[in-house]
Amino acid sequence: MTACVECPFAIVSTQRSGSAYLGSVLSAHPDVTVAPEVFLGQGMRTPENFYAYWAGWVQSDPKHLAPPQCMTVVRTYLDGLFASAEDERAKGFALKYDQIPLVPGLMEILQERGVRMVHLIRLNVLESIVSSVRNHLRVSGGGRAHGTGPMDPPQVHIEADRLAAGIARRVAEIEQNRKALRSRFASHEVHLEACAKDREDPGGCNAQVLRGLEEFLGVAPQTDLRTTLRSSGRGLGEMISNFDEVREVLSGTDWEHMTQPAGALPRPALREDMPLDSWHALCSCLCRVERMLEGGRAREAEHLLGGLRQSMPDEGAVAAALATVVLERGDIGRSVSLYRIALHLNPQDAYSAARLQALQPGAAQESAS
């Protein structure tokens, strides 16, 4: 077996979740190399592609087409992919969910090799679906999935009647992989939206997210890491030709927050122990609360959040939202108490800290401690 880099890893995700972006950012680190989707069947012409490698083995002996011989091919291929180099501490590749079952024994072999998993999740599943449709049109027009080529279509039409079911399937797929990766590998979950939050450069990555990745991969912290890939930077309303129809179809579902920009109430962080569908349901509930407040229906919002607080007593975002609602109704004392609870549950909650500081100077630091 060839000597392996100190940290072999894979960036695992569903399609159109930002793996090319994250791989490009990490590859800017002097101690990290990220290969493209080496298990992409359409990429057989590239020298590092697994299927081109496998085809060579099959030509020499057709028995390598099926187990158990093909697993020898996979092991040998990965040994070469992760072979150590003088200037590398971490080496990885992008891997999509739908590529895993096509390679016999792949996950077992990755587990044997001690490969670490960076699980990249695009929380706004609707955005990934729209990106998939746009990418299909771009590629069919002669462009590339990433990089230069014909311009993206200005707008795309989304089949609204099947959209909610499609989102639900993709959310379930992501959650299934969350559980599988956590149970079998050393894994680190990254959310694409968190990568873009508060970053100093459009091609960069949030500093806290980047530090977490560097620590997970065992490489020294670096500054000024950025991608060279371009992004449209356009909102869903600009990219979907029938956006009003899409928004109406998703209204009242657990996915409606995907069509809404973040409002006054902060969205909860997705904890590793929180099911993804529950997180989406909570975010959409907070969207409805915002609309109630805008419509002067604070009592109705308080009733909704009161029930949610009983079912989710450890969720700081619910306590913070309820504090905002009862403050809207003039109950300052109860609002202060709820903001304190929110900060106790999540000491990093800047929203509750600011609101509590405005109501009772000095109380935010006390509650966070």
C-alpha positions as CSV (number, residue, x, y, z in Angstrom):
1,M,0.0,0.0,0.0
2,T,1.4,3.4,-1.0
3,A,2.2,5.9,1.7
4,C,-0.9,8.1,2.3
5,V,-1.2,11.8,3.0
6,E,-1.8,12.7,6.6
7,C,-5.4,13.6,6.0
8,P,-7.3,12.0,3.1
9,F,-10.8,13.5,2.9
10,A,-13.8,13.8,0.7
11,I,-16.3,16.7,0.2
12,V,-19.6,14.8,0.1
13,S,-22.8,16.5,-1.0
14,T,-25.8,16.3,-3.3
15,Q,-25.7,18.0,-6.7
16,R,-25.3,21.8,-7.0
17,S,-24.5,22.3,-3.4
18,G,-21.2,24.3,-3.8
19,S,-18.6,21.5,-3.7
20,A,-16.7,23.1,-6.6
21,Y,-16.6,26.4,-4.7
22,L,-15.5,24.9,-1.4
23,G,-12.9,22.7,-3.1
24,S,-11.5,25.7,-4.9
25,V,-11.3,27.7,-1.6
26,L,-9.5,24.8,0.1
27,S,-7.2,24.2,-2.8
28,A,-5.9,27.8,-2.3
29,H,-4.4,26.5,1.0
30,P,-0.7,25.6,0.4
31,D,-1.1,22.3,2.3
32,V,-4.4,21.2,0.7
33,T,-5.2,19.7,-2.7
34,V,-8.8,18.9,-3.8
35,A,-9.4,16.9,-6.9
36,P,-12.6,17.2,-8.9
37,E,-15.4,14.7,-9.0
38,V,-13.2,11.7,-9.8
39,F,-16.2,9.3,-9.7
40,L,-18.2,11.3,-12.3
41,G,-19.0,9.0,-15.1
42,Q,-19.1,11.8,-17.7
43,G,-15.6,12.8,-16.8
44,M,-13.9,9.7,-18.2
45,R,-11.7,11.7,-20.4
46,T,-9.9,13.4,-17.5
47,P,-6.6,11.6,-16.4
48,E,-7.6,11.3,-12.7
49,N,-11.1,9.9,-13.4
50,F,-11.8,6.6,-11.7
51,Y,-13.8,5.1,-14.6
52,A,-11.0,5.7,-17.0
53,Y,-8.7,3.9,-14.6
54,W,-11.1,1.1,-14.1
55,A,-11.5,0.6,-17.9
56,G,-7.8,0.0,-18.1
57,W,-8.0,-2.8,-15.6
58,V,-11.1,-4.4,-17.3
59,Q,-9.3,-4.3,-20.7
60,S,-6.4,-6.4,-19.2
61,D,-8.8,-8.8,-17.4
62,P,-12.7,-8.6,-17.7
63,K,-13.0,-10.2,-14.3
64,H,-12.2,-6.7,-12.8
65,L,-15.7,-5.6,-13.9
66,A,-17.5,-7.2,-11.0
67,P,-16.9,-7.9,-7.3
68,P,-14.7,-8.9,-5.6
69,Q,-12.0,-8.0,-8.2
70,C,-13.4,-4.6,-8.8
71,M,-12.9,-3.7,-5.2
72,T,-9.2,-4.3,-5.7
73,V,-9.3,-1.7,-8.4
74,V,-11.0,0.8,-6.1
75,R,-8.4,0.2,-3.4
76,T,-5.5,0.6,-5.7
77,Y,-7.0,3.7,-7.3
78,L,-7.6,5.4,-3.9
79,D,-4.1,4.5,-2.8
80,G,-2.8,6.4,-5.9
81,L,-5.2,9.3,-5.4
82,F,-4.2,9.8,-1.7
83,A,-0.5,9.1,-2.2
84,S,1.6,11.4,-0.1
85,A,3.5,14.3,-1.6
86,E,6.1,16.5,0.0
87,D,3.9,19.7,-0.1
88,E,0.6,18.2,0.9
89,R,-0.9,17.4,4.3
90,A,-4.5,17.0,3.2
91,K,-5.8,15.7,-0.1
92,G,-9.4,15.2,-1.0
93,F,-12.0,15.0,-3.8
94,A,-15.6,15.8,-4.4
95,L,-18.1,13.0,-4.1
96,K,-21.8,13.2,-4.8
97,Y,-24.5,11.1,-3.1
98,D,-25.6,9.5,-6.4
99,Q,-22.1,8.4,-7.3
100,I,-21.6,6.3,-4.1
101,P,-23.8,3.3,-5.0
102,L,-22.3,3.0,-8.5
103,V,-18.9,2.0,-7.1
104,P,-19.0,-1.4,-5.3
105,G,-17.6,-1.2,-1.8
106,L,-16.6,2.4,-2.1
107,M,-17.7,3.6,1.4
108,E,-16.3,0.5,3.1
109,I,-12.9,1.1,1.4
110,L,-13.0,4.8,2.3
111,Q,-13.7,3.8,5.9
112,E,-10.8,1.3,5.8
113,R,-8.5,4.1,4.6
114,G,-9.5,6.5,7.4
115,V,-10.9,9.1,5.0
116,R,-12.4,12.1,6.7
117,M,-15.7,13.4,5.5
118,V,-16.6,17.1,4.9
119,H,-20.4,17.0,4.5
120,L,-21.4,20.0,2.6
121,I,-25.1,21.0,2.8
122,R,-26.9,23.7,0.9
123,L,-29.8,24.4,3.3
124,N,-31.9,26.2,0.7
125,V,-32.8,23.1,-1.3
126,L,-34.9,25.2,-3.7
127,E,-31.7,27.1,-4.7
128,S,-30.0,23.8,-5.5
129,I,-32.9,22.6,-7.6
130,V,-32.9,25.9,-9.6
131,S,-29.2,25.6,-10.0
132,S,-29.6,22.1,-11.4
133,V,-32.1,23.3,-14.0
134,R,-29.9,26.2,-15.0
135,N,-26.9,24.0,-15.2
136,H,-28.7,21.5,-17.5
137,L,-29.7,24.3,-19.9
138,R,-26.1,25.7,-19.8
139,V,-24.5,22.3,-20.5
140,S,-27.0,21.4,-23.2
141,G,-26.2,24.7,-24.9
142,G,-22.5,23.8,-25.0
143,G,-21.3,25.3,-21.8
144,R,-19.6,23.8,-18.8
145,A,-21.0,23.0,-15.3
146,H,-18.3,25.3,-13.9
147,G,-16.1,27.9,-15.4
148,T,-16.4,29.7,-18.7
149,G,-18.9,29.2,-21.5
150,P,-22.2,30.5,-22.8
151,M,-24.1,32.8,-20.5
152,D,-26.6,31.2,-18.1
153,P,-30.2,31.4,-19.1
154,P,-31.7,34.6,-17.7
155,Q,-34.7,32.7,-16.1
156,V,-35.9,29.2,-15.8
157,H,-39.4,27.7,-15.3
158,I,-39.9,25.4,-12.3
159,E,-42.6,22.7,-12.3
160,A,-44.4,24.1,-9.3
161,D,-47.0,21.2,-8.9
162,R,-44.2,18.7,-8.1
163,L,-41.8,21.0,-6.3
164,A,-42.8,20.4,-2.7
165,A,-42.5,16.6,-3.1
166,G,-39.1,17.1,-4.8
167,I,-37.8,19.2,-2.0
168,A,-39.0,16.7,0.6
169,R,-37.2,13.9,-1.2
170,R,-34.0,15.9,-1.4
171,V,-34.2,16.9,2.3
172,A,-34.7,13.2,3.2
173,E,-31.7,12.2,1.1
174,I,-29.5,14.8,2.8
175,E,-30.7,13.7,6.3
176,Q,-30.0,10.0,5.4
177,N,-26.5,10.9,4.5
178,R,-26.0,13.1,7.6
179,K,-26.8,10.1,9.7
180,A,-24.7,7.6,7.7
181,L,-21.6,9.8,7.6
182,R,-21.7,10.6,11.3
183,S,-22.1,7.0,12.2
184,R,-19.2,5.7,10.0
185,F,-16.7,8.4,9.6
186,A,-14.9,11.3,11.2
187,S,-17.2,13.9,9.7
188,H,-17.5,17.7,9.7
189,E,-20.7,19.3,8.6
190,V,-20.5,22.6,6.6
191,H,-23.5,24.7,5.4
192,L,-23.0,26.6,2.2
193,E,-25.0,29.5,3.5
194,A,-22.6,29.8,6.5
195,C,-19.6,29.9,4.1
196,A,-21.0,33.1,2.5
197,K,-22.1,34.8,5.7
198,D,-20.1,37.9,6.7
199,R,-17.2,37.1,4.3
200,E,-15.0,39.9,3.4
201,D,-14.6,38.9,-0.3
202,P,-17.3,37.5,-2.6
203,G,-14.9,34.7,-3.5
204,G,-13.9,34.0,0.0
205,C,-15.3,32.0,2.9
206,N,-16.6,32.9,6.4
207,A,-13.6,33.1,8.7
208,Q,-15.1,30.9,11.4
209,V,-16.2,28.2,8.9
210,L,-12.8,28.2,7.4
211,R,-11.0,27.9,10.7
212,G,-13.3,24.9,11.5
213,L,-12.3,23.2,8.2
214,E,-8.6,23.8,8.7
215,E,-8.8,22.4,12.2
216,F,-10.7,19.3,11.0
217,L,-8.1,18.7,8.2
218,G,-5.2,19.3,10.5
219,V,-3.6,22.2,8.5
220,A,-2.4,25.5,9.7
221,P,-4.7,28.5,9.6
222,Q,-4.4,30.7,6.5
223,T,-5.9,34.0,5.5
224,D,-7.1,35.3,2.2
225,L,-8.2,31.9,0.8
226,R,-10.7,32.4,-2.1
227,T,-12.2,30.8,-5.1
228,T,-11.8,31.9,-8.7
229,L,-15.2,30.5,-9.7
230,R,-17.8,33.0,-10.6
231,S,-21.3,33.2,-9.1
232,S,-24.4,34.8,-10.5
233,G,-25.2,36.4,-7.2
234,R,-28.9,36.7,-8.2
235,G,-31.9,36.0,-6.0
236,L,-34.5,33.3,-6.7
237,G,-37.0,35.9,-7.8
238,E,-34.7,36.9,-10.6
239,M,-33.9,33.4,-11.7
240,I,-37.4,31.7,-11.6
241,S,-39.8,32.9,-14.3
242,N,-42.8,31.7,-12.4
243,F,-41.6,32.7,-9.0
244,D,-45.0,33.9,-7.8
245,E,-46.4,30.5,-8.6
246,V,-43.6,28.8,-6.8
247,R,-44.0,31.0,-3.7
248,E,-47.7,30.3,-3.6
249,V,-47.2,26.5,-3.9
250,L,-44.7,26.4,-1.0
251,S,-46.8,28.8,1.2
252,G,-48.0,27.0,4.3
253,T,-45.5,24.1,3.8
254,D,-42.3,23.4,5.8
255,W,-40.4,24.7,2.8
256,E,-41.9,28.2,2.4
257,H,-39.0,29.9,4.1
258,M,-36.9,29.0,1.0
259,T,-38.7,31.7,-1.0
260,Q,-38.4,34.3,1.7
261,P,-35.5,36.6,2.5
262,A,-34.4,36.5,6.2
263,G,-36.6,38.8,8.1
264,A,-36.5,40.5,11.6
265,L,-36.3,37.2,13.5
266,P,-33.0,35.3,13.3
267,R,-33.1,31.8,11.8
268,P,-31.8,29.0,14.1
269,A,-28.5,27.3,13.5
270,L,-28.8,23.7,12.3
271,R,-27.4,21.6,15.1
272,E,-26.0,18.1,14.3
273,D,-28.6,16.5,16.6
274,M,-31.5,18.3,14.9
275,P,-33.3,16.6,12.0
276,L,-33.1,18.6,8.8
277,D,-36.9,18.5,8.2
278,S,-37.5,19.8,11.7
279,W,-35.1,22.7,11.1
280,H,-36.9,23.6,7.9
281,A,-40.3,23.5,9.6
282,L,-39.0,25.8,12.4
283,C,-37.6,28.3,9.9
284,S,-40.9,28.4,8.0
285,C,-42.8,28.8,11.3
286,L,-40.7,31.9,12.0
287,C,-41.5,33.2,8.6
288,R,-45.2,33.0,9.4
289,V,-44.6,34.7,12.7
290,E,-42.9,37.6,10.9
291,R,-45.9,38.0,8.6
292,M,-48.3,38.0,11.7
293,L,-46.3,40.8,13.3
294,E,-46.3,42.8,10.1
295,G,-50.1,42.3,10.0
296,G,-50.6,43.4,13.6
297,R,-51.5,39.9,14.7
298,A,-49.1,39.7,17.7
299,R,-51.5,37.7,19.9
300,E,-51.8,35.0,17.2
301,A,-48.0,34.9,16.9
302,E,-47.6,34.6,20.6
303,H,-50.0,31.7,20.7
304,L,-48.2,29.9,17.9
305,L,-44.8,30.4,19.5
306,G,-46.0,29.5,23.0
307,G,-47.0,26.0,21.7
308,L,-43.7,25.7,19.8
309,R,-41.8,26.7,23.0
310,Q,-43.4,23.9,24.9
311,S,-42.4,21.3,22.2
312,M,-38.9,22.8,21.7
313,P,-37.8,24.1,25.1
314,D,-34.1,23.9,24.3
315,E,-34.3,25.9,21.0
316,G,-33.0,29.4,21.6
317,A,-34.4,30.8,18.4
318,V,-37.9,30.0,19.6
319,A,-37.3,31.8,22.9
320,A,-35.8,34.8,21.1
321,A,-38.8,35.0,18.7
322,L,-41.3,34.7,21.6
323,A,-39.4,37.5,23.5
324,T,-39.8,39.7,20.4
325,V,-43.5,39.0,20.2
326,V,-44.3,39.6,23.8
327,L,-42.2,42.8,23.7
328,E,-44.4,43.9,20.8
329,R,-47.4,43.4,23.1
330,G,-45.7,45.6,25.8
331,D,-44.6,42.9,28.3
332,I,-41.1,44.1,28.9
333,G,-40.4,41.9,32.0
334,R,-41.4,38.7,30.3
335,S,-39.4,39.7,27.2
336,V,-36.3,40.3,29.2
337,S,-36.7,36.9,30.8
338,L,-37.1,35.1,27.4
339,Y,-34.1,36.9,25.9
340,R,-32.1,35.7,28.9
341,I,-33.2,32.2,28.3
342,A,-32.3,32.5,24.5
343,L,-28.8,33.7,25.4
344,H,-28.4,30.9,28.0
345,L,-29.3,28.3,25.3
346,N,-27.1,30.0,22.7
347,P,-24.4,32.3,24.0
348,Q,-23.5,33.3,20.4
349,D,-27.0,34.8,19.8
350,A,-26.1,38.3,18.8
351,Y,-29.7,39.2,18.1
352,S,-30.9,38.4,21.7
353,A,-27.8,40.0,23.2
354,A,-28.5,43.3,21.3
355,R,-32.2,43.3,22.2
356,L,-31.5,42.5,25.9
357,Q,-28.7,45.2,26.0
358,A,-31.2,47.8,24.8
359,L,-33.8,46.8,27.3
360,Q,-31.5,46.2,30.3
361,P,-27.9,47.4,29.8
362,G,-25.3,44.9,31.2
363,A,-27.8,42.0,31.2
364,A,-26.6,40.4,28.0
365,Q,-23.1,39.5,29.4
366,E,-24.6,38.2,32.6
367,S,-27.0,35.9,30.7
368,A,-24.4,34.6,28.2
369,S,-22.1,33.6,31.1
